[in-house]
Amino acid sequence: MTKEQVAVDAYGVAPEYQGGEPGIFSRILKRLEVSTYEKGMQSNADLDPVPPEKRTWNYWHFISYWISDNFTPSGWRKASSLMSMGMSWKIALVNVAVAECLIAMVITVNGYLGAKYHLSFTVLSRASFGYYFSLLMIFMRMVVGTFWYGISAYSGAECVRSMIYAIWPSFRNVHNGLPASAHIDTQLMTSYVIYFLLCLPLHYVPIHRIRFLFTVKAITTPIIGFGIMGWTIKQTKGDIWKTGNKVHGSELAWVFMSGIYSNMAGWATLAVNAPDFTRYAISPNHSYTMAIALPATATLIAFFGVVGAAGSLLMWGEQKWDPLVFVDMWTSRGGRAAAFFCAAGFFLAQALANISANSISAANDLNCLFPRFVNIRRGQYIVAVIGAWAFVPWDILTSATAFLSFMNGYGIWLAPICGIMISDFFIIRKRKLDTWALYDKHGIYRYNKYGTNWRAAFAWCCGWVPLFPGFLPTVNKSITTISGMSKLYKLGYFYGFSAAFVSYLAVSWIWPPHENLIEHAVYSDDEEVIVARDEEDAIESGAESFEKKGSH
């Protein structure tokens, strides 16, 4: 099936025979319509396969992307926060490294789908879940992406506040005119508004063009990290490596597993939406660098955090888990200059990470849900307003602890999505999809009249339902559950991903989805189709025939 056939089949009749003069409401809707909207495919340019001229991401862009995502205040806090749970700095770093290596495998493998077909998660998910059931997965990811946009905006505001402290020390003494019930003071609210306004222009830049900012950040933020670490080691004369474990035996083992789950769950949203940015890869080979870049950069920034936390305890008698609080202690003239440079670097890091990990992913979801009126650019501005203001993140962080715990545990619903998509694409379908059939709501990926792949629904429930009893006490302390359920929850991402992967594989082998298993992959480009079919024929006919083919 081609793109043109999908459009014709959906229209049914020619546009000139579909009615008379449109009314006022119809004309208003027409004005609001995205200029590239295609009614027949329920798509627009941002939802279509990425054209060759926009596939611009190479090895370096993926490396700088992960430096950008990891070199943030939240990345700094990872290992140091684990130390507060009783781990030594060595065990905490090992914990971060293991978690990041495991989640990097998931992100790289899932990202391969986007790099191979140049499609976003929103479109690819239809093959595994069905045309309509995939909307539930998309909506769930949109909610969590919008939520974390607001939380990250709050962290970005803290960066702006540190910058202002460095320029105008008197800003520390600004009178707070907001009531205690607001859960935010005048200083931070002022910084929050400034951060929001500074980020608005970044939402206008297309993702395939914003990559140069990731390069800028990839150069500046490591310099900041090494600078803070070097200064700390010099000030403490190297006496920062003496902290040991405060927990031992089986308790340490479960604390370690809890840390693994926490760090992996932090990437749960991005693991699902990896195709949203890998689809801009020049080729799938370029996206493989993520498997090394993600854990390497995450462990390095966590190491900086360990040095900062341990050093602050020796210097000031109090551990500073947050690098912004750390640099706010530099109040001399030279110290304030350094503090401004560090805070500015963290601001850029936080802003770009928020766009790449939260804003664009949630905008992609809105684009899929409302393709007629929302493209990625419009979607980003909608996400910015809802996430930064309607969700009131400062109120959540200071008072809505139950809701915050709920969002932190959201990975139990997202991990099974990755397990199902990877199992479906690599094993059941053998990497073969029909690109244009994914846009046809009456096509082969509809599955049934409800647009639902029951196999995926079953596997998804197998992934999250057993974790739910252990999840509830984290949201409501008055709820208790048996020890086994709590321990299973600490294995959350492992279990959710694995259970969904295996159960989907099992039911699909017993009841294969014959209606949409195809012999040859259908790509968006004619050249890709020819190359891919040659490769498939070579694999199926053996190495000998492949050599013969290459000799012609």
XYZ file of N, CA and C in Angstrom, residues 345-447:
309
model
N 25.654 27.292 32.669
C 25.819 26.001 32.012
C 24.729 25.022 32.393
N 24.388 25.001 33.678
C 23.317 24.115 34.125
C 21.956 24.568 33.585
N 21.786 25.869 33.404
C 20.541 26.365 32.809
C 20.376 25.844 31.388
N 21.443 25.976 30.591
C 21.373 25.485 29.218
C 21.126 23.983 29.202
N 21.809 23.276 30.123
C 21.649 21.824 30.190
C 20.208 21.450 30.531
N 19.657 22.116 31.536
C 18.306 21.788 31.973
C 17.277 22.123 30.899
N 17.450 23.259 30.240
C 16.500 23.672 29.206
C 16.497 22.702 28.035
N 17.676 22.314 27.558
C 17.755 21.411 26.412
C 17.279 20.007 26.775
N 17.632 19.543 27.986
C 17.162 18.223 28.415
C 15.646 18.205 28.535
N 15.075 19.304 29.001
C 13.623 19.373 29.142
C 12.935 19.339 27.781
N 13.545 19.977 26.804
C 12.973 19.979 25.455
C 13.084 18.592 24.825
N 14.271 18.005 24.892
C 14.488 16.729 24.204
C 13.764 15.571 24.878
N 13.757 15.543 26.216
C 13.196 14.395 26.927
C 11.708 14.525 27.210
N 11.206 15.752 27.352
C 9.813 15.935 27.774
C 8.959 16.707 26.764
N 9.440 17.879 26.369
C 8.622 18.739 25.519
C 8.312 18.108 24.166
N 9.350 17.630 23.476
C 9.151 17.078 22.133
C 8.361 15.781 22.179
N 8.628 14.943 23.193
C 7.897 13.674 23.276
C 6.410 13.919 23.518
N 6.077 14.809 24.449
C 4.665 15.107 24.708
C 4.024 15.813 23.512
N 4.798 16.657 22.820
C 4.278 17.331 21.623
C 4.003 16.328 20.510
N 4.855 15.326 20.378
C 4.604 14.253 19.411
C 3.299 13.537 19.708
N 3.033 13.326 20.996
C 1.795 12.658 21.389
C 0.575 13.503 21.030
N 0.645 14.796 21.333
C -0.457 15.692 20.962
C -0.615 15.744 19.452
N 0.491 15.724 18.741
C 0.468 15.732 17.285
C -0.285 14.522 16.744
N -0.082 13.363 17.382
C -0.765 12.145 16.938
C -2.243 12.162 17.314
N -2.549 12.681 18.506
C -3.939 12.702 18.965
C -4.772 13.724 18.206
N -4.146 14.850 17.825
C -4.874 15.926 17.132
C -4.074 16.408 15.914
N -3.865 15.538 14.929
C -2.993 15.905 13.798
C -3.531 17.038 12.942
N -4.828 17.251 13.014
C -5.408 18.314 12.190
C -5.018 19.705 12.701
N -4.870 19.837 14.018
C -4.655 21.163 14.600
C -3.317 21.325 15.325
N -2.623 20.240 15.576
C -1.388 20.318 16.360
C -0.236 19.687 15.605
N 0.833 20.459 15.428
C 2.100 19.895 14.967
C 3.072 19.945 16.143
N 4.322 19.564 15.932
C 5.261 19.508 17.052
C 5.502 20.890 17.651
N 5.591 21.903 16.810
C 5.851 23.252 17.326
C 4.687 23.738 18.189
N 3.470 23.623 17.687
C 2.312 24.018 18.487
C 2.200 23.166 19.748
N 2.459 21.881 19.586
C 2.373 20.976 20.720
C 3.334 21.346 21.829
N 4.536 21.791 21.473
C 5.508 22.178 22.497
C 5.021 23.370 23.307
N 4.387 24.310 22.651
C 3.884 25.475 23.384
C 2.702 25.091 24.282
N 1.874 24.168 23.820
C 0.768 23.683 24.658
C 1.318 22.969 25.885
N 2.309 22.112 25.676
C 2.938 21.389 26.782
C 3.585 22.363 27.758
N 4.229 23.399 27.223
C 4.894 24.379 28.082
C 3.899 25.074 29.005
N 2.772 25.480 28.470
C 1.775 26.186 29.278
C 1.151 25.247 30.318
N 0.762 24.050 29.877
C 0.123 23.105 30.804
C 1.118 22.601 31.847
N 2.292 22.170 31.400
C 3.273 21.608 32.320
C 3.832 22.624 33.289
N 4.159 23.812 32.795
C 4.817 24.818 33.631
C 3.853 25.592 34.504
N 2.580 25.712 34.101
C 1.652 26.552 34.857
C 0.421 25.790 35.356
N -0.268 25.056 34.487
C -1.483 24.366 34.927
C -1.180 23.284 35.965
N -0.030 22.606 35.838
C 0.327 21.552 36.789
C 0.873 22.102 38.104
N 1.216 23.399 38.124
C 1.735 24.069 39.336
C 2.833 23.213 39.984
N 3.959 23.038 39.319
C 4.990 22.117 39.820
C 5.550 22.463 41.186
N 5.651 23.752 41.517
C 6.186 24.111 42.834
C 5.257 23.654 43.956
N 3.973 23.599 43.675
C 3.014 23.123 44.674
C 3.146 21.609 44.857
N 3.356 20.903 43.752
C 3.515 19.446 43.811
C 4.770 19.067 44.588
N 5.874 19.777 44.315
C 7.149 19.433 44.932
C 7.161 19.689 46.434
N 6.360 20.633 46.897
C 6.393 20.995 48.318
C 5.239 20.448 49.131
N 4.141 20.061 48.475
C 2.984 19.635 49.267
C 2.305 18.366 48.766
N 2.336 18.130 47.456
C 1.615 16.979 46.904
C 2.547 15.769 46.819
N 3.006 15.294 47.979
C 3.973 14.194 47.993
C 3.395 12.907 47.418
N 2.099 12.662 47.659
C 1.471 11.440 47.145
C 1.459 11.442 45.615
N 1.137 12.599 45.035
C 1.101 12.690 43.577
C 2.510 12.550 42.996
N 3.500 13.132 43.688
C 4.869 13.025 43.234
C 5.338 11.576 43.276
N 4.957 10.852 44.333
C 5.301 9.429 44.435
C 4.627 8.639 43.325
N 3.398 9.028 43.000
C 2.679 8.358 41.919
C 3.422 8.522 40.595
N 3.862 9.741 40.311
C 4.545 9.985 39.045
C 5.916 9.321 39.022
N 6.585 9.237 40.175
C 7.878 8.558 40.232
C 7.732 7.066 39.938
N 6.572 6.492 40.275
C 6.336 5.077 40.036
C 5.657 4.777 38.721
N 5.533 5.789 37.869
C 4.819 5.649 36.602
C 5.477 4.640 35.668
N 6.731 4.317 35.958
C 7.456 3.387 35.110
C 6.853 1.999 35.045
N 6.028 1.638 36.039
C 5.433 0.294 36.004
C 4.475 0.149 34.824
N 3.954 1.246 34.318
C 3.078 1.189 33.137
C 3.867 1.377 31.834
N 5.008 2.066 31.918
C 5.775 2.355 30.710
C 6.748 1.239 30.336
N 7.318 0.568 31.338
C 8.276 -0.509 31.041
C 7.667 -1.609 30.166
N 6.429 -2.068 30.441
C 5.838 -3.101 29.582
C 5.667 -2.665 28.130
N 5.479 -1.369 27.895
C 5.327 -0.886 26.524
C 6.586 -1.186 25.717
N 7.757 -0.894 26.316
C 9.024 -1.177 25.638
C 9.194 -2.673 25.400
N 8.858 -3.481 26.417
C 8.999 -4.930 26.278
C 8.166 -5.475 25.137
N 6.945 -4.990 25.011
C 6.045 -5.459 23.954
C 6.533 -5.034 22.572
N 6.932 -3.756 22.429
C 7.350 -3.265 21.116
C 8.616 -3.966 20.623
N 9.564 -4.191 21.521
C 10.810 -4.849 21.129
C 10.549 -6.312 20.775
N 9.753 -6.991 21.592
C 9.408 -8.383 21.315
C 8.680 -8.510 19.980
N 7.740 -7.614 19.748
C 6.924 -7.659 18.529
C 7.760 -7.381 17.285
N 8.569 -6.333 17.346
C 9.302 -5.897 16.152
C 10.430 -6.848 15.780
N 11.242 -7.245 16.757
C 12.445 -8.012 16.443
C 12.201 -9.513 16.296
N 11.255 -10.050 17.042
C 11.066 -11.504 17.028
C 9.838 -11.915 16.213
N 8.692 -11.315 16.516
C 7.461 -11.712 15.823
C 7.463 -11.226 14.373
N 7.825 -9.986 14.152
C 7.764 -9.424 12.786
C 9.088 -9.498 12.044
N 10.151 -9.871 12.738
C 11.473 -9.962 12.111
C 11.859 -8.651 11.430
N 11.516 -7.534 12.100
C 11.873 -6.160 11.693
C 11.173 -5.694 10.413
N 10.072 -6.310 10.042
C 9.383 -5.966 8.797
C 8.050 -5.277 9.090
N 7.937 -4.022 8.685
C 6.709 -3.247 8.833
C 6.320 -2.647 7.487
N 5.042 -2.380 7.329
C 4.540 -1.665 6.159
C 4.298 -0.218 6.596
N 5.181 0.668 6.211
C 5.141 2.055 6.678
C 3.791 2.716 6.456
N 3.279 2.647 5.230
C 2.062 3.399 4.927
C 0.815 2.738 5.500
N 0.863 1.436 5.739
C -0.278 0.772 6.375
C -0.455 1.235 7.814
N 0.599 1.739 8.426
C 0.509 2.252 9.796
C -0.372 3.503 9.876
N -0.588 4.166 8.745
C -1.409 5.377 8.714
C -2.859 5.084 8.315
N -3.159 3.843 8.016
C -4.492 3.459 7.547
C -5.295 2.873 8.709
N -6.295 3.609 9.180
C -7.064 3.136 10.335
C -7.936 1.927 10.001
N -8.095 1.619 8.719
C -8.837 0.424 8.317
C -7.897 -0.657 7.777
N -6.591 -0.441 7.947
C -5.615 -1.344 7.354
C -5.260 -2.537 8.220
N -4.125 -3.144 7.907
C -3.752 -4.410 8.540
C -3.398 -4.250 10.016
N -3.027 -3.042 10.452
C -2.657 -2.855 11.844
C -3.835 -2.406 12.713
N -5.017 -2.474 12.162
C -6.206 -2.228 12.986
C -6.503 -3.450 13.854
N -6.215 -4.633 13.379
C -6.407 -5.922 14.043
C -7.873 -6.355 14.056
